[in-house]
């Protein structure tokens, strides 16, 4: 089976850097994804890590360490619009297994 | 622009009713998914389809069935709705060889 753990809530200040962690237990997987979901909105894809290391996309970066069963999403230069829920998801055999999500509150 | 649409944003049904949730994508994607989202539980996969008329169970298929007669359309069926099926239902699609899922706006279903 697959299980993923994320902190339920994180608060940070506008302009700061925040890291959202995701630890997982799995018998095998192809990669780790991150999705953003604003209140009342649909999840939108942010990133995918197939290999260990850091993937950077603008202000967002995602990291994977298979040896540590751990990944994180790094958000830099936080903006108010980054207030949302963030989900990590393992990809394996055509299926995605989601964590319970981290609600990020960005304060002015 | 990529688009996944769902038939209703809000739906209220009575216990025991048969419920149909429709999802349509315009991206010619092979793969389509149905999730339910509940507070504190994230998204849980109900069923997915990798081709027309093909389906596989997800983590929580009990009480649900699906139909995919055309590539662009994937339907979720609640055979006999129960109150514990009150939830947000999200449809998604994904192209073969891609890791990016595109989600619809969701249907908030209330079963009374």
mmCIF file of C-alpha atoms in Angstrom:
data_model
loop_
_atom_site.group_PDB
_atom_site.id
_atom_site.type_symbol
_atom_site.label_atom_id
_atom_site.label_comp_id
_atom_site.label_asym_id
_atom_site.label_seq_id
_atom_site.Cartn_x
_atom_site.Cartn_y
_atom_site.Cartn_z
ATOM 1 C CA UNK A 1 0.000 0.000 0.000
ATOM 2 C CA UNK A 2 0.855 3.640 -0.058
ATOM 3 C CA UNK A 3 0.667 6.223 2.709
ATOM 4 C CA UNK A 4 1.750 9.842 2.704
ATOM 5 C CA UNK A 5 2.063 12.310 5.553
ATOM 6 C CA UNK A 6 2.008 16.075 5.353
ATOM 7 C CA UNK A 7 1.628 18.758 8.026
ATOM 8 C CA UNK A 8 -1.985 19.867 8.161
ATOM 9 C CA UNK A 9 -1.265 23.587 8.257
ATOM 10 C CA UNK A 10 1.637 25.984 7.773
ATOM 11 C CA UNK A 11 1.690 29.764 8.217
ATOM 12 C CA UNK A 12 4.248 32.105 6.687
ATOM 13 C CA UNK A 13 4.713 35.784 5.938
ATOM 14 C CA UNK A 14 4.500 37.393 2.529
ATOM 15 C CA UNK A 15 7.926 37.495 0.884
ATOM 16 C CA UNK A 16 9.290 34.630 2.972
ATOM 17 C CA UNK A 17 10.301 31.099 1.977
ATOM 18 C CA UNK A 18 8.296 28.093 3.126
ATOM 19 C CA UNK A 19 8.924 24.364 2.844
ATOM 20 C CA UNK A 20 6.080 21.828 2.870
ATOM 21 C CA UNK A 21 7.247 18.329 3.689
ATOM 22 C CA UNK A 22 5.878 15.003 2.530
ATOM 23 C CA UNK A 23 6.999 11.685 3.966
ATOM 24 C CA UNK A 24 5.744 8.467 2.490
ATOM 25 C CA UNK A 25 5.658 4.713 2.822
ATOM 26 C CA UNK A 26 5.359 2.688 -0.339
ATOM 27 C CA UNK A 27 6.289 -0.643 -1.855
ATOM 28 C CA UNK A 28 7.321 1.143 -5.035
ATOM 29 C CA UNK A 29 6.527 4.183 -7.128
ATOM 30 C CA UNK A 30 7.562 6.044 -10.248
ATOM 31 C CA UNK A 31 7.546 9.591 -8.964
ATOM 32 C CA UNK A 32 6.185 12.262 -6.645
ATOM 33 C CA UNK A 33 3.842 15.046 -7.753
ATOM 34 C CA UNK A 34 2.653 18.261 -6.121
ATOM 35 C CA UNK A 35 -0.704 19.948 -6.650
ATOM 36 C CA UNK A 36 -2.112 23.273 -5.502
ATOM 37 C CA UNK A 37 -5.764 23.793 -4.661
ATOM 38 C CA UNK A 38 -7.349 27.122 -3.771
ATOM 39 C CA UNK A 39 -10.523 27.099 -1.685
ATOM 40 C CA UNK A 40 -13.436 26.153 -3.915
ATOM 41 C CA UNK A 41 -11.138 25.430 -6.841
ATOM 42 C CA UNK A 42 -9.796 22.418 -8.655
ATOM 43 C CA UNK A 43 -6.335 21.004 -7.929
ATOM 44 C CA UNK A 44 -3.719 22.194 -10.398
ATOM 45 C CA UNK A 45 -0.445 20.477 -11.198
ATOM 46 C CA UNK A 46 2.737 22.085 -9.912
ATOM 47 C CA UNK A 47 5.578 19.626 -10.362
ATOM 48 C CA UNK A 48 6.735 16.040 -10.761
ATOM 49 C CA UNK A 49 9.940 14.430 -9.532
ATOM 50 C CA UNK A 50 10.867 11.168 -11.199
ATOM 51 C CA UNK A 51 14.438 11.277 -9.945
ATOM 52 C CA UNK A 52 16.077 12.291 -6.690
ATOM 53 C CA UNK A 53 17.026 15.913 -6.463
ATOM 54 C CA UNK A 54 15.582 19.351 -6.973
ATOM 55 C CA UNK A 55 13.231 20.447 -9.768
ATOM 56 C CA UNK A 56 12.751 24.195 -10.122
ATOM 57 C CA UNK A 57 9.827 25.951 -11.767
ATOM 58 C CA UNK A 58 9.887 29.670 -11.166
ATOM 59 C CA UNK A 59 9.239 30.454 -7.500
ATOM 60 C CA UNK A 60 8.389 26.814 -6.770
ATOM 61 C CA UNK A 61 10.852 23.959 -6.354
ATOM 62 C CA UNK A 62 10.244 20.332 -5.487
ATOM 63 C CA UNK A 63 12.662 17.850 -4.025
ATOM 64 C CA UNK A 64 12.697 14.067 -3.753
ATOM 65 C CA UNK A 65 14.923 11.707 -1.777
ATOM 66 C CA UNK A 66 14.001 8.076 -2.314
ATOM 67 C CA UNK A 67 16.531 6.869 0.245
ATOM 68 C CA UNK A 68 14.838 9.016 2.924
ATOM 69 C CA UNK A 69 11.250 8.403 1.653
ATOM 70 C CA UNK A 70 10.839 12.140 1.703
ATOM 71 C CA UNK A 71 10.001 15.025 -0.513
ATOM 72 C CA UNK A 72 9.229 18.687 -0.145
ATOM 73 C CA UNK A 73 7.790 21.647 -1.970
ATOM 74 C CA UNK A 74 9.656 24.922 -1.564
ATOM 75 C CA UNK A 75 7.859 28.177 -2.215
ATOM 76 C CA UNK A 76 9.980 31.317 -2.451
ATOM 77 C CA UNK A 77 9.008 34.999 -2.379
ATOM 78 C CA UNK A 78 5.632 34.092 -0.964
ATOM 79 C CA UNK A 79 2.653 36.023 -2.252
ATOM 80 C CA UNK A 80 -0.845 36.294 -0.797
ATOM 81 C CA UNK A 81 -2.172 34.317 -3.773
ATOM 82 C CA UNK A 82 -0.066 31.329 -2.638
ATOM 83 C CA UNK A 83 -2.545 30.806 0.216
ATOM 84 C CA UNK A 84 -3.984 27.433 -0.733
ATOM 85 C CA UNK A 85 -3.794 23.734 0.061
ATOM 86 C CA UNK A 86 -0.879 21.740 -1.290
ATOM 87 C CA UNK A 87 -0.987 18.000 -1.905
ATOM 88 C CA UNK A 88 1.807 15.563 -2.565
ATOM 89 C CA UNK A 89 0.945 12.463 -4.570
ATOM 90 C CA UNK A 90 2.794 9.265 -5.381
ATOM 91 C CA UNK A 91 2.479 7.963 -8.943
ATOM 92 C CA UNK A 92 2.509 4.219 -9.470
ATOM 93 C CA UNK A 93 1.024 2.004 -12.183
ATOM 94 C CA UNK A 94 -1.252 4.655 -13.625
ATOM 95 C CA UNK A 95 -2.613 5.624 -10.188
ATOM 96 C CA UNK A 96 -1.983 8.612 -7.970
ATOM 97 C CA UNK A 97 -2.050 8.354 -4.186
ATOM 98 C CA UNK A 98 -2.567 11.688 -2.483
ATOM 99 C CA UNK A 99 -1.573 12.954 0.921
ATOM 100 C CA UNK A 100 -4.173 14.679 3.079
ATOM 101 C CA UNK A 101 -2.876 18.116 2.126
ATOM 102 C CA UNK A 102 -1.201 21.083 3.802
ATOM 103 C CA UNK A 103 -3.080 24.348 4.148
ATOM 104 C CA UNK A 104 -0.692 27.261 3.643
ATOM 105 C CA UNK A 105 -1.695 30.566 5.156
ATOM 106 C CA UNK A 106 0.283 33.554 3.883
ATOM 107 C CA UNK A 107 0.037 36.620 6.105
ATOM 108 C CA UNK A 108 0.912 40.202 5.148
ATOM 109 C CA UNK B 1 -6.954 25.577 -23.562
ATOM 110 C CA UNK B 2 -7.267 22.316 -21.670
ATOM 111 C CA UNK B 3 -10.682 21.662 -20.263
ATOM 112 C CA UNK B 4 -12.361 19.117 -18.003
ATOM 113 C CA UNK B 5 -16.011 19.776 -17.293
ATOM 114 C CA UNK B 6 -18.384 18.150 -14.838
ATOM 115 C CA UNK B 7 -22.127 18.065 -15.253
ATOM 116 C CA UNK B 8 -23.075 19.786 -11.982
ATOM 117 C CA UNK B 9 -21.318 21.926 -9.373
ATOM 118 C CA UNK B 10 -23.871 21.085 -6.686
ATOM 119 C CA UNK B 11 -26.216 18.146 -6.418
ATOM 120 C CA UNK B 12 -28.659 17.087 -3.720
ATOM 121 C CA UNK B 13 -30.037 13.556 -3.805
ATOM 122 C CA UNK B 14 -32.035 11.345 -1.497
ATOM 123 C CA UNK B 15 -30.844 8.110 0.087
ATOM 124 C CA UNK B 16 -31.389 5.188 -2.247
ATOM 125 C CA UNK B 17 -31.466 7.227 -5.454
ATOM 126 C CA UNK B 18 -29.306 6.292 -8.415
ATOM 127 C CA UNK B 19 -26.923 9.146 -9.145
ATOM 128 C CA UNK B 20 -24.968 9.890 -12.317
ATOM 129 C CA UNK B 21 -21.978 12.212 -12.350
ATOM 130 C CA UNK B 22 -20.678 13.080 -15.786
ATOM 131 C CA UNK B 23 -17.211 14.222 -16.799
ATOM 132 C CA UNK B 24 -16.078 15.367 -20.225
ATOM 133 C CA UNK B 25 -12.558 16.271 -21.377
ATOM 134 C CA UNK B 26 -11.634 17.908 -24.645
ATOM 135 C CA UNK B 27 -7.936 16.973 -24.725
ATOM 136 C CA UNK B 28 -8.157 13.487 -26.276
ATOM 137 C CA UNK B 29 -6.615 12.034 -23.106
ATOM 138 C CA UNK B 30 -6.468 8.277 -22.710
ATOM 139 C CA UNK B 31 -6.706 8.249 -18.927
ATOM 140 C CA UNK B 32 -9.568 9.520 -16.802
ATOM 141 C CA UNK B 33 -10.067 9.384 -13.053
ATOM 142 C CA UNK B 34 -12.743 9.844 -10.412
ATOM 143 C CA UNK B 35 -11.742 10.972 -6.917
ATOM 144 C CA UNK B 36 -13.635 11.959 -3.851
ATOM 145 C CA UNK B 37 -12.285 14.621 -1.565
ATOM 146 C CA UNK B 38 -13.160 14.814 2.112
ATOM 147 C CA UNK B 39 -11.691 17.143 4.746
ATOM 148 C CA UNK B 40 -8.523 15.734 6.263
ATOM 149 C CA UNK B 41 -8.439 12.776 3.887
ATOM 150 C CA UNK B 42 -7.092 14.325 0.719
ATOM 151 C CA UNK B 43 -8.142 12.902 -2.625
ATOM 152 C CA UNK B 44 -9.002 9.231 -2.768
ATOM 153 C CA UNK B 45 -9.214 7.369 -6.055
ATOM 154 C CA UNK B 46 -12.537 5.673 -6.736
ATOM 155 C CA UNK B 47 -12.025 4.379 -10.291
ATOM 156 C CA UNK B 48 -9.935 5.153 -13.301
ATOM 157 C CA UNK B 49 -10.084 4.300 -16.978
ATOM 158 C CA UNK B 50 -7.111 3.949 -19.327
ATOM 159 C CA UNK B 51 -9.112 3.475 -22.507
ATOM 160 C CA UNK B 52 -12.658 3.311 -23.827
ATOM 161 C CA UNK B 53 -14.612 0.578 -22.036
ATOM 162 C CA UNK B 54 -11.588 -0.155 -19.790
ATOM 163 C CA UNK B 55 -11.652 0.532 -16.072
ATOM 164 C CA UNK B 56 -9.778 -0.295 -12.916
ATOM 165 C CA UNK B 57 -10.772 0.008 -9.297
ATOM 166 C CA UNK B 58 -9.107 2.573 -7.134
ATOM 167 C CA UNK B 59 -8.848 2.562 -3.365
ATOM 168 C CA UNK B 60 -12.535 3.050 -2.530
ATOM 169 C CA UNK B 61 -14.725 1.549 -5.299
ATOM 170 C CA UNK B 62 -17.441 0.131 -3.025
ATOM 171 C CA UNK B 63 -20.849 1.580 -3.796
ATOM 172 C CA UNK B 64 -19.696 3.072 -7.115
ATOM 173 C CA UNK B 65 -19.491 1.990 -10.725
ATOM 174 C CA UNK B 66 -18.213 3.752 -13.843
ATOM 175 C CA UNK B 67 -18.827 3.852 -17.547
ATOM 176 C CA UNK B 68 -16.620 4.972 -20.416
ATOM 177 C CA UNK B 69 -18.328 4.486 -23.747
ATOM 178 C CA UNK B 70 -16.528 7.340 -25.498
ATOM 179 C CA UNK B 71 -12.967 8.557 -25.049
ATOM 180 C CA UNK B 72 -13.976 12.021 -23.914
ATOM 181 C CA UNK B 73 -16.613 11.003 -21.370
ATOM 182 C CA UNK B 74 -16.293 9.196 -18.048
ATOM 183 C CA UNK B 75 -19.313 8.682 -15.830
ATOM 184 C CA UNK B 76 -19.465 7.841 -12.142
ATOM 185 C CA UNK B 77 -22.574 6.039 -10.942
ATOM 186 C CA UNK B 78 -23.800 5.713 -7.390
ATOM 187 C CA UNK B 79 -26.109 2.730 -7.617
ATOM 188 C CA UNK B 80 -27.971 3.510 -4.403
ATOM 189 C CA UNK B 81 -26.827 6.733 -2.797
ATOM 190 C CA UNK B 82 -26.106 6.722 0.912
ATOM 191 C CA UNK B 83 -25.387 9.559 3.316
ATOM 192 C CA UNK B 84 -21.734 8.492 3.642
ATOM 193 C CA UNK B 85 -21.315 9.293 -0.043
ATOM 194 C CA UNK B 86 -21.857 12.971 0.652
ATOM 195 C CA UNK B 87 -18.616 14.454 -0.622
ATOM 196 C CA UNK B 88 -16.827 16.523 -3.251
ATOM 197 C CA UNK B 89 -16.285 14.468 -6.417
ATOM 198 C CA UNK B 90 -13.450 15.413 -8.725
ATOM 199 C CA UNK B 91 -12.844 14.132 -12.217
ATOM 200 C CA UNK B 92 -9.409 14.293 -13.837
ATOM 201 C CA UNK B 93 -7.796 13.327 -17.106
ATOM 202 C CA UNK B 94 -4.217 12.647 -18.121
ATOM 203 C CA UNK B 95 -2.478 12.008 -21.408
ATOM 204 C CA UNK B 96 -0.543 8.788 -21.774
ATOM 205 C CA UNK B 97 3.141 9.407 -21.048
ATOM 206 C CA UNK B 98 2.415 12.557 -19.039
ATOM 207 C CA UNK B 99 2.355 12.929 -15.259
ATOM 208 C CA UNK B 100 0.092 15.938 -15.220
ATOM 209 C CA UNK B 101 -3.531 15.436 -14.299
ATOM 210 C CA UNK B 102 -6.098 18.041 -15.271
ATOM 211 C CA UNK B 103 -8.990 18.344 -12.860
ATOM 212 C CA UNK B 104 -12.557 19.414 -13.367
ATOM 213 C CA UNK B 105 -14.215 21.958 -11.039
ATOM 214 C CA UNK B 106 -15.808 19.241 -8.902
ATOM 215 C CA UNK B 107 -19.343 18.253 -7.960
ATOM 216 C CA UNK B 108 -20.403 18.724 -4.368
ATOM 217 C CA UNK B 109 -22.889 15.949 -3.730
ATOM 218 C CA UNK B 110 -25.147 15.947 -0.699
ATOM 219 C CA UNK B 111 -27.160 12.821 0.053
ATOM 220 C CA UNK B 112 -29.988 13.356 2.519
#
